[in-house]
Amino acid sequence: DGGITQSPKYLFRKEGQNVTLSCEQNLNHDAMYWYRQDPGQGLRLIYYSQIVNDFQKGDIAEGYSVSREKKESFPLTVTSAQKNPTAFYLCASSPGQDQPQHFGDGTRLSIL
Amino acid sequence: AQSVTQPDIHITVSEGASLELRCNYSYGATPYLFWYVQSPGQGLQLLLKYFSGDTLVQGIKGFEAEFKRSQSSFNLRKPSVHWSDAAEYFCAVGFSGYSTLTFGKGTMLLVSP
């Protein structure tokens, strides 16, 4: 079955450490997205990519980085510059503009 | 800037009663509109979408939504709520030529026996 796989489901970060969240899709979608979800805040866009080797900053990109070397993969790195990284992170993909986004099951990141 | 407002943070409905969740958006162009549902600790599942044409759209799980251009609204409805409908619901809007969606902050639905 086609879908989006996020791993790990739970992740813990120590102070000063970078961590990478994985997102893989086998839907053959061109566009991929990363969102951060905090209670009562809805979904806030971190980064998105419409094509391989290209990506754009969303509303809250500071302290995060991404890469898009393959169509099916869009990993997110939470750097030590992100001072409040505790949140639920959602990855999504879409066939293109103006199309619905399909979501993974999320990764919950916590600080040790 | 685009914005989406879901005025109700929480709603409690008795099982078997009808449901309406409100969604309003700002911006002048014709939008693309979506409703998603999220169970705790899970991703978002698409309930229904509106792109053009008939302003009343049917979705999965017995949900429907009506686009009203004059009110900039896209309210979600269900005639009879089941306990399994308890979840958080998100409205999202996109516009032609834009690659991203704007999400509302969500409405948590609680279903009482």
PDB file of C-alpha atoms in Angstrom:
ATOM      1  CA  ASP A   1       0.000   0.000   0.000  1.00  0.00           C
ATOM      2  CA  GLY A   2       1.187   3.508  -0.771  1.00  0.00           C
ATOM      3  CA  GLY A   3       1.734   5.939   2.042  1.00  0.00           C
ATOM      4  CA  ILE A   4       4.035   8.135   4.082  1.00  0.00           C
ATOM      5  CA  THR A   5       6.331   6.664   6.714  1.00  0.00           C
ATOM      6  CA  GLN A   6       7.755   8.797   9.490  1.00  0.00           C
ATOM      7  CA  SER A   7      10.380   7.474  11.857  1.00  0.00           C
ATOM      8  CA  PRO A   8      10.999   7.245  14.672  1.00  0.00           C
ATOM      9  CA  LYS A   9       7.610   7.641  16.358  1.00  0.00           C
ATOM     10  CA  TYR A  10       9.261   9.041  19.502  1.00  0.00           C
ATOM     11  CA  LEU A  11      12.582  10.869  19.665  1.00  0.00           C
ATOM     12  CA  PHE A  12      14.521  12.412  22.518  1.00  0.00           C
ATOM     13  CA  ARG A  13      17.091  15.138  22.143  1.00  0.00           C
ATOM     14  CA  LYS A  14      19.793  16.237  24.523  1.00  0.00           C
ATOM     15  CA  GLU A  15      20.704  19.885  24.886  1.00  0.00           C
ATOM     16  CA  GLY A  16      23.008  21.063  22.083  1.00  0.00           C
ATOM     17  CA  GLN A  17      22.307  18.037  19.914  1.00  0.00           C
ATOM     18  CA  ASN A  18      21.042  17.906  16.340  1.00  0.00           C
ATOM     19  CA  VAL A  19      18.466  15.247  15.510  1.00  0.00           C
ATOM     20  CA  THR A  20      17.059  14.115  12.174  1.00  0.00           C
ATOM     21  CA  LEU A  21      13.480  13.036  11.549  1.00  0.00           C
ATOM     22  CA  SER A  22      12.864  10.722   8.638  1.00  0.00           C
ATOM     23  CA  CYS A  23      10.031  11.004   6.101  1.00  0.00           C
ATOM     24  CA  GLU A  24       9.636   8.575   3.193  1.00  0.00           C
ATOM     25  CA  GLN A  25       6.775   8.364   0.696  1.00  0.00           C
ATOM     26  CA  ASN A  26       5.972   5.822  -2.004  1.00  0.00           C
ATOM     27  CA  LEU A  27       3.069   7.756  -3.507  1.00  0.00           C
ATOM     28  CA  ASN A  28       5.233   9.216  -6.299  1.00  0.00           C
ATOM     29  CA  HIS A  29       4.250  12.696  -5.122  1.00  0.00           C
ATOM     30  CA  ASP A  30       6.303  15.675  -6.254  1.00  0.00           C
ATOM     31  CA  ALA A  31       5.669  17.936  -3.256  1.00  0.00           C
ATOM     32  CA  MET A  32       6.570  17.259   0.373  1.00  0.00           C
ATOM     33  CA  TYR A  33       6.023  19.295   3.532  1.00  0.00           C
ATOM     34  CA  TRP A  34       7.067  19.467   7.173  1.00  0.00           C
ATOM     35  CA  TYR A  35       4.765  20.846   9.854  1.00  0.00           C
ATOM     36  CA  ARG A  36       5.128  21.452  13.540  1.00  0.00           C
ATOM     37  CA  GLN A  37       2.092  20.932  15.767  1.00  0.00           C
ATOM     38  CA  ASP A  38       1.776  22.377  19.274  1.00  0.00           C
ATOM     39  CA  PRO A  39      -1.386  22.164  21.417  1.00  0.00           C
ATOM     40  CA  GLY A  40      -3.869  24.853  20.397  1.00  0.00           C
ATOM     41  CA  GLN A  41      -1.625  26.124  17.586  1.00  0.00           C
ATOM     42  CA  GLY A  42      -2.783  24.051  14.653  1.00  0.00           C
ATOM     43  CA  LEU A  43      -0.191  23.130  12.034  1.00  0.00           C
ATOM     44  CA  ARG A  44       2.647  25.507  11.231  1.00  0.00           C
ATOM     45  CA  LEU A  45       4.714  25.025   8.078  1.00  0.00           C
ATOM     46  CA  ILE A  46       8.459  24.568   8.574  1.00  0.00           C
ATOM     47  CA  TYR A  47       9.767  23.742   5.070  1.00  0.00           C
ATOM     48  CA  TYR A  48       8.366  22.451   1.817  1.00  0.00           C
ATOM     49  CA  SER A  49       9.738  21.081  -1.423  1.00  0.00           C
ATOM     50  CA  GLN A  50       8.037  20.988  -4.806  1.00  0.00           C
ATOM     51  CA  ILE A  51      10.800  19.151  -6.644  1.00  0.00           C
ATOM     52  CA  VAL A  52      14.010  17.238  -5.993  1.00  0.00           C
ATOM     53  CA  ASN A  53      16.999  19.398  -5.007  1.00  0.00           C
ATOM     54  CA  ASP A  54      14.794  22.399  -4.252  1.00  0.00           C
ATOM     55  CA  PHE A  55      13.000  23.520  -1.083  1.00  0.00           C
ATOM     56  CA  GLN A  56      11.546  26.671   0.449  1.00  0.00           C
ATOM     57  CA  LYS A  57      11.226  28.018   3.969  1.00  0.00           C
ATOM     58  CA  GLY A  58       7.834  28.037   5.591  1.00  0.00           C
ATOM     59  CA  ASP A  59       6.599  30.212   8.419  1.00  0.00           C
ATOM     60  CA  ILE A  60       8.861  28.859  11.166  1.00  0.00           C
ATOM     61  CA  ALA A  61      12.060  27.635   9.469  1.00  0.00           C
ATOM     62  CA  GLU A  62      14.540  29.044  12.004  1.00  0.00           C
ATOM     63  CA  GLY A  63      16.454  26.273  13.772  1.00  0.00           C
ATOM     64  CA  TYR A  64      15.520  23.633  11.188  1.00  0.00           C
ATOM     65  CA  SER A  65      17.112  22.337   7.994  1.00  0.00           C
ATOM     66  CA  VAL A  66      16.003  19.933   5.241  1.00  0.00           C
ATOM     67  CA  SER A  67      17.291  18.196   2.135  1.00  0.00           C
ATOM     68  CA  ARG A  68      15.557  16.691  -0.897  1.00  0.00           C
ATOM     69  CA  GLU A  69      18.059  14.483  -2.680  1.00  0.00           C
ATOM     70  CA  LYS A  70      15.466  11.877  -3.711  1.00  0.00           C
ATOM     71  CA  LYS A  71      11.831  12.275  -4.703  1.00  0.00           C
ATOM     72  CA  GLU A  72      10.652   9.863  -2.011  1.00  0.00           C
ATOM     73  CA  SER A  73      12.643  11.274   0.915  1.00  0.00           C
ATOM     74  CA  PHE A  74      12.497  14.598   2.782  1.00  0.00           C
ATOM     75  CA  PRO A  75      14.382  14.428   6.119  1.00  0.00           C
ATOM     76  CA  LEU A  76      14.111  17.232   8.669  1.00  0.00           C
ATOM     77  CA  THR A  77      17.003  18.131  10.985  1.00  0.00           C
ATOM     78  CA  VAL A  78      16.194  19.926  14.214  1.00  0.00           C
ATOM     79  CA  THR A  79      19.360  21.812  15.077  1.00  0.00           C
ATOM     80  CA  SER A  80      20.635  23.001  18.440  1.00  0.00           C
ATOM     81  CA  ALA A  81      19.612  26.516  17.347  1.00  0.00           C
ATOM     82  CA  GLN A  82      15.963  25.520  17.806  1.00  0.00           C
ATOM     83  CA  LYS A  83      15.499  26.460  21.444  1.00  0.00           C
ATOM     84  CA  ASN A  84      12.032  24.988  21.902  1.00  0.00           C
ATOM     85  CA  PRO A  85      11.948  21.800  19.822  1.00  0.00           C
ATOM     86  CA  THR A  86       9.463  19.823  21.906  1.00  0.00           C
ATOM     87  CA  ALA A  87       6.500  19.259  19.582  1.00  0.00           C
ATOM     88  CA  PHE A  88       4.721  16.808  17.301  1.00  0.00           C
ATOM     89  CA  TYR A  89       6.175  16.867  13.785  1.00  0.00           C
ATOM     90  CA  LEU A  90       4.116  15.898  10.755  1.00  0.00           C
ATOM     91  CA  CYS A  91       5.323  15.163   7.246  1.00  0.00           C
ATOM     92  CA  ALA A  92       2.972  15.384   4.268  1.00  0.00           C
ATOM     93  CA  SER A  93       3.097  14.926   0.520  1.00  0.00           C
ATOM     94  CA  SER A  94       0.964  16.026  -2.409  1.00  0.00           C
ATOM     95  CA  PRO A  95       0.846  15.334  -6.164  1.00  0.00           C
ATOM     96  CA  GLY A  96       1.268  19.075  -6.738  1.00  0.00           C
ATOM     97  CA  GLN A  97      -0.261  22.486  -6.312  1.00  0.00           C
ATOM     98  CA  ASP A  98      -3.908  22.707  -5.360  1.00  0.00           C
ATOM     99  CA  GLN A  99      -4.069  19.039  -4.414  1.00  0.00           C
ATOM    100  CA  PRO A 100      -4.849  17.499  -1.017  1.00  0.00           C
ATOM    101  CA  GLN A 101      -1.947  16.680   1.230  1.00  0.00           C
ATOM    102  CA  HIS A 102      -1.475  13.183   2.628  1.00  0.00           C
ATOM    103  CA  PHE A 103       0.038  12.883   6.093  1.00  0.00           C
ATOM    104  CA  GLY A 104       2.308  10.497   7.942  1.00  0.00           C
ATOM    105  CA  ASP A 105       1.643   9.431  11.533  1.00  0.00           C
ATOM    106  CA  GLY A 106       4.069  11.929  13.022  1.00  0.00           C
ATOM    107  CA  THR A 107       7.149  11.984  15.244  1.00  0.00           C
ATOM    108  CA  ARG A 108       6.978  13.276  18.809  1.00  0.00           C
ATOM    109  CA  LEU A 109      10.209  15.014  19.821  1.00  0.00           C
ATOM    110  CA  SER A 110      11.025  15.664  23.458  1.00  0.00           C
ATOM    111  CA  ILE A 111      13.983  17.179  25.292  1.00  0.00           C
ATOM    112  CA  LEU A 112      15.915  15.125  27.835  1.00  0.00           C
TER     113      LEU A 112
ATOM    114  CA  ALA B   1      -2.026  37.114   4.334  1.00  0.00           C
ATOM    115  CA  GLN B   2      -4.293  34.124   4.172  1.00  0.00           C
ATOM    116  CA  SER B   3      -5.936  33.025   7.399  1.00  0.00           C
ATOM    117  CA  VAL B   4      -8.371  30.365   8.520  1.00  0.00           C
ATOM    118  CA  THR B   5     -10.537  30.728  11.601  1.00  0.00           C
ATOM    119  CA  GLN B   6     -12.164  27.900  13.473  1.00  0.00           C
ATOM    120  CA  PRO B   7     -14.070  29.804  16.158  1.00  0.00           C
ATOM    121  CA  ASP B   8     -14.768  26.844  18.434  1.00  0.00           C
ATOM    122  CA  ILE B   9     -11.805  25.335  20.278  1.00  0.00           C
ATOM    123  CA  HIS B  10     -13.949  22.598  21.853  1.00  0.00           C
ATOM    124  CA  ILE B  11     -17.422  21.301  21.066  1.00  0.00           C
ATOM    125  CA  THR B  12     -19.351  18.653  22.993  1.00  0.00           C
ATOM    126  CA  VAL B  13     -22.163  16.813  21.229  1.00  0.00           C
ATOM    127  CA  SER B  14     -24.374  14.012  22.458  1.00  0.00           C
ATOM    128  CA  GLU B  15     -24.119  10.746  20.566  1.00  0.00           C
ATOM    129  CA  GLY B  16     -26.795  10.667  17.853  1.00  0.00           C
ATOM    130  CA  ALA B  17     -27.128  14.447  17.722  1.00  0.00           C
ATOM    131  CA  SER B  18     -26.218  16.542  14.700  1.00  0.00           C
ATOM    132  CA  LEU B  19     -22.903  18.338  14.361  1.00  0.00           C
ATOM    133  CA  GLU B  20     -21.722  21.512  12.673  1.00  0.00           C
ATOM    134  CA  LEU B  21     -18.123  22.719  12.863  1.00  0.00           C
ATOM    135  CA  ARG B  22     -17.425  26.217  11.616  1.00  0.00           C
ATOM    136  CA  CYS B  23     -14.635  27.411   9.343  1.00  0.00           C
ATOM    137  CA  ASN B  24     -14.070  30.874   7.894  1.00  0.00           C
ATOM    138  CA  TYR B  25     -11.238  32.031   5.670  1.00  0.00           C
ATOM    139  CA  SER B  26      -9.870  35.362   4.545  1.00  0.00           C
ATOM    140  CA  TYR B  27      -8.682  36.342   1.055  1.00  0.00           C
ATOM    141  CA  GLY B  28     -10.557  37.341  -2.045  1.00  0.00           C
ATOM    142  CA  ALA B  29      -9.759  34.617  -4.553  1.00  0.00           C
ATOM    143  CA  THR B  30     -11.672  31.376  -4.975  1.00  0.00           C
ATOM    144  CA  PRO B  31     -10.192  28.940  -2.506  1.00  0.00           C
ATOM    145  CA  TYR B  32      -9.573  25.249  -2.427  1.00  0.00           C
ATOM    146  CA  LEU B  33     -10.977  23.965   0.864  1.00  0.00           C
ATOM    147  CA  PHE B  34     -10.341  20.848   2.910  1.00  0.00           C
ATOM    148  CA  TRP B  35     -11.430  19.262   6.155  1.00  0.00           C
ATOM    149  CA  TYR B  36      -9.101  16.865   7.954  1.00  0.00           C
ATOM    150  CA  VAL B  37      -9.559  14.765  11.098  1.00  0.00           C
ATOM    151  CA  GLN B  38      -6.862  13.797  13.591  1.00  0.00           C
ATOM    152  CA  SER B  39      -7.057  11.142  16.294  1.00  0.00           C
ATOM    153  CA  PRO B  40      -4.671  11.537  19.273  1.00  0.00           C
ATOM    154  CA  GLY B  41      -1.060  10.821  18.361  1.00  0.00           C
ATOM    155  CA  GLN B  42      -1.896  10.231  14.715  1.00  0.00           C
ATOM    156  CA  GLY B  43      -1.534  12.076  11.427  1.00  0.00           C
ATOM    157  CA  LEU B  44      -4.306  13.901   9.620  1.00  0.00           C
ATOM    158  CA  GLN B  45      -6.853  12.100   7.475  1.00  0.00           C
ATOM    159  CA  LEU B  46      -8.657  13.877   4.639  1.00  0.00           C
ATOM    160  CA  LEU B  47     -12.439  13.959   5.152  1.00  0.00           C
ATOM    161  CA  LEU B  48     -13.469  15.963   2.110  1.00  0.00           C
ATOM    162  CA  LYS B  49     -12.387  18.637  -0.343  1.00  0.00           C
ATOM    163  CA  TYR B  50     -13.888  21.431  -2.430  1.00  0.00           C
ATOM    164  CA  PHE B  51     -12.281  22.663  -5.622  1.00  0.00           C
ATOM    165  CA  SER B  52     -15.140  23.946  -7.748  1.00  0.00           C
ATOM    166  CA  GLY B  53     -18.664  23.126  -8.884  1.00  0.00           C
ATOM    167  CA  ASP B  54     -21.361  21.951  -6.502  1.00  0.00           C
ATOM    168  CA  THR B  55     -20.936  23.846  -3.249  1.00  0.00           C
ATOM    169  CA  LEU B  56     -22.186  20.920  -1.139  1.00  0.00           C
ATOM    170  CA  VAL B  57     -19.554  18.213  -0.999  1.00  0.00           C
ATOM    171  CA  GLN B  58     -19.773  14.751   0.472  1.00  0.00           C
ATOM    172  CA  GLY B  59     -16.912  13.086   2.266  1.00  0.00           C
ATOM    173  CA  ILE B  60     -16.016   9.938   4.107  1.00  0.00           C
ATOM    174  CA  LYS B  61     -17.609   8.729   7.357  1.00  0.00           C
ATOM    175  CA  GLY B  62     -20.926  10.461   6.576  1.00  0.00           C
ATOM    176  CA  PHE B  63     -19.557  14.007   6.690  1.00  0.00           C
ATOM    177  CA  GLU B  64     -20.513  16.817   4.333  1.00  0.00           C
ATOM    178  CA  ALA B  65     -19.523  20.466   3.985  1.00  0.00           C
ATOM    179  CA  GLU B  66     -20.994  23.477   2.248  1.00  0.00           C
ATOM    180  CA  PHE B  67     -18.999  26.270   0.640  1.00  0.00           C
ATOM    181  CA  LYS B  68     -20.666  29.677   0.986  1.00  0.00           C
ATOM    182  CA  ARG B  69     -18.723  32.300  -0.930  1.00  0.00           C
ATOM    183  CA  SER B  70     -20.760  35.212   0.441  1.00  0.00           C
ATOM    184  CA  GLN B  71     -19.872  34.222   4.001  1.00  0.00           C
ATOM    185  CA  SER B  72     -16.312  32.974   3.263  1.00  0.00           C
ATOM    186  CA  SER B  73     -17.273  29.805   5.086  1.00  0.00           C
ATOM    187  CA  PHE B  74     -16.884  26.065   4.687  1.00  0.00           C
ATOM    188  CA  ASN B  75     -18.729  24.453   7.585  1.00  0.00           C
ATOM    189  CA  LEU B  76     -18.553  20.731   8.265  1.00  0.00           C
ATOM    190  CA  ARG B  77     -21.741  18.840   9.148  1.00  0.00           C
ATOM    191  CA  LYS B  78     -22.846  15.377  10.155  1.00  0.00           C
ATOM    192  CA  PRO B  79     -26.495  14.451  10.825  1.00  0.00           C
ATOM    193  CA  SER B  80     -25.817  11.924  13.589  1.00  0.00           C
ATOM    194  CA  VAL B  81     -22.574  11.771  15.541  1.00  0.00           C
ATOM    195  CA  HIS B  82     -21.034   8.486  16.693  1.00  0.00           C
ATOM    196  CA  TRP B  83     -18.684   8.097  19.672  1.00  0.00           C
ATOM    197  CA  SER B  84     -15.908   7.191  17.225  1.00  0.00           C
ATOM    198  CA  ASP B  85     -16.127  10.707  15.721  1.00  0.00           C
ATOM    199  CA  ALA B  86     -14.446  12.171  18.810  1.00  0.00           C
ATOM    200  CA  ALA B  87     -11.228  13.701  17.468  1.00  0.00           C
ATOM    201  CA  GLU B  88      -9.735  17.021  16.428  1.00  0.00           C
ATOM    202  CA  TYR B  89     -10.903  18.552  13.162  1.00  0.00           C
ATOM    203  CA  PHE B  90      -8.906  20.930  11.000  1.00  0.00           C
ATOM    204  CA  CYS B  91     -10.048  23.164   8.186  1.00  0.00           C
ATOM    205  CA  ALA B  92      -7.458  24.106   5.543  1.00  0.00           C
ATOM    206  CA  VAL B  93      -7.480  26.502   2.611  1.00  0.00           C
ATOM    207  CA  GLY B  94      -5.328  26.800  -0.482  1.00  0.00           C
ATOM    208  CA  PHE B  95      -5.395  29.080  -3.490  1.00  0.00           C
ATOM    209  CA  SER B  96      -4.575  28.570  -7.136  1.00  0.00           C
ATOM    210  CA  GLY B  97      -0.908  29.270  -7.829  1.00  0.00           C
ATOM    211  CA  TYR B  98       0.151  28.720  -4.242  1.00  0.00           C
ATOM    212  CA  SER B  99       1.964  25.572  -3.179  1.00  0.00           C
ATOM    213  CA  THR B 100       0.984  25.587   0.459  1.00  0.00           C
ATOM    214  CA  LEU B 101      -2.131  25.255   2.595  1.00  0.00           C
ATOM    215  CA  THR B 102      -3.119  27.357   5.581  1.00  0.00           C
ATOM    216  CA  PHE B 103      -4.624  25.408   8.455  1.00  0.00           C
ATOM    217  CA  GLY B 104      -6.994  26.537  11.155  1.00  0.00           C
ATOM    218  CA  LYS B 105      -6.100  25.875  14.790  1.00  0.00           C
ATOM    219  CA  GLY B 106      -8.538  23.025  15.036  1.00  0.00           C
ATOM    220  CA  THR B 107     -11.753  22.129  16.866  1.00  0.00           C
ATOM    221  CA  MET B 108     -11.750  19.317  19.394  1.00  0.00           C
ATOM    222  CA  LEU B 109     -14.957  17.295  19.247  1.00  0.00           C
ATOM    223  CA  LEU B 110     -16.078  15.493  22.379  1.00  0.00           C
ATOM    224  CA  VAL B 111     -18.988  13.041  22.174  1.00  0.00           C
ATOM    225  CA  SER B 112     -21.045  12.427  25.295  1.00  0.00           C
ATOM    226  CA  PRO B 113     -23.110   9.251  25.850  1.00  0.00           C
TER     227      PRO B 113
END
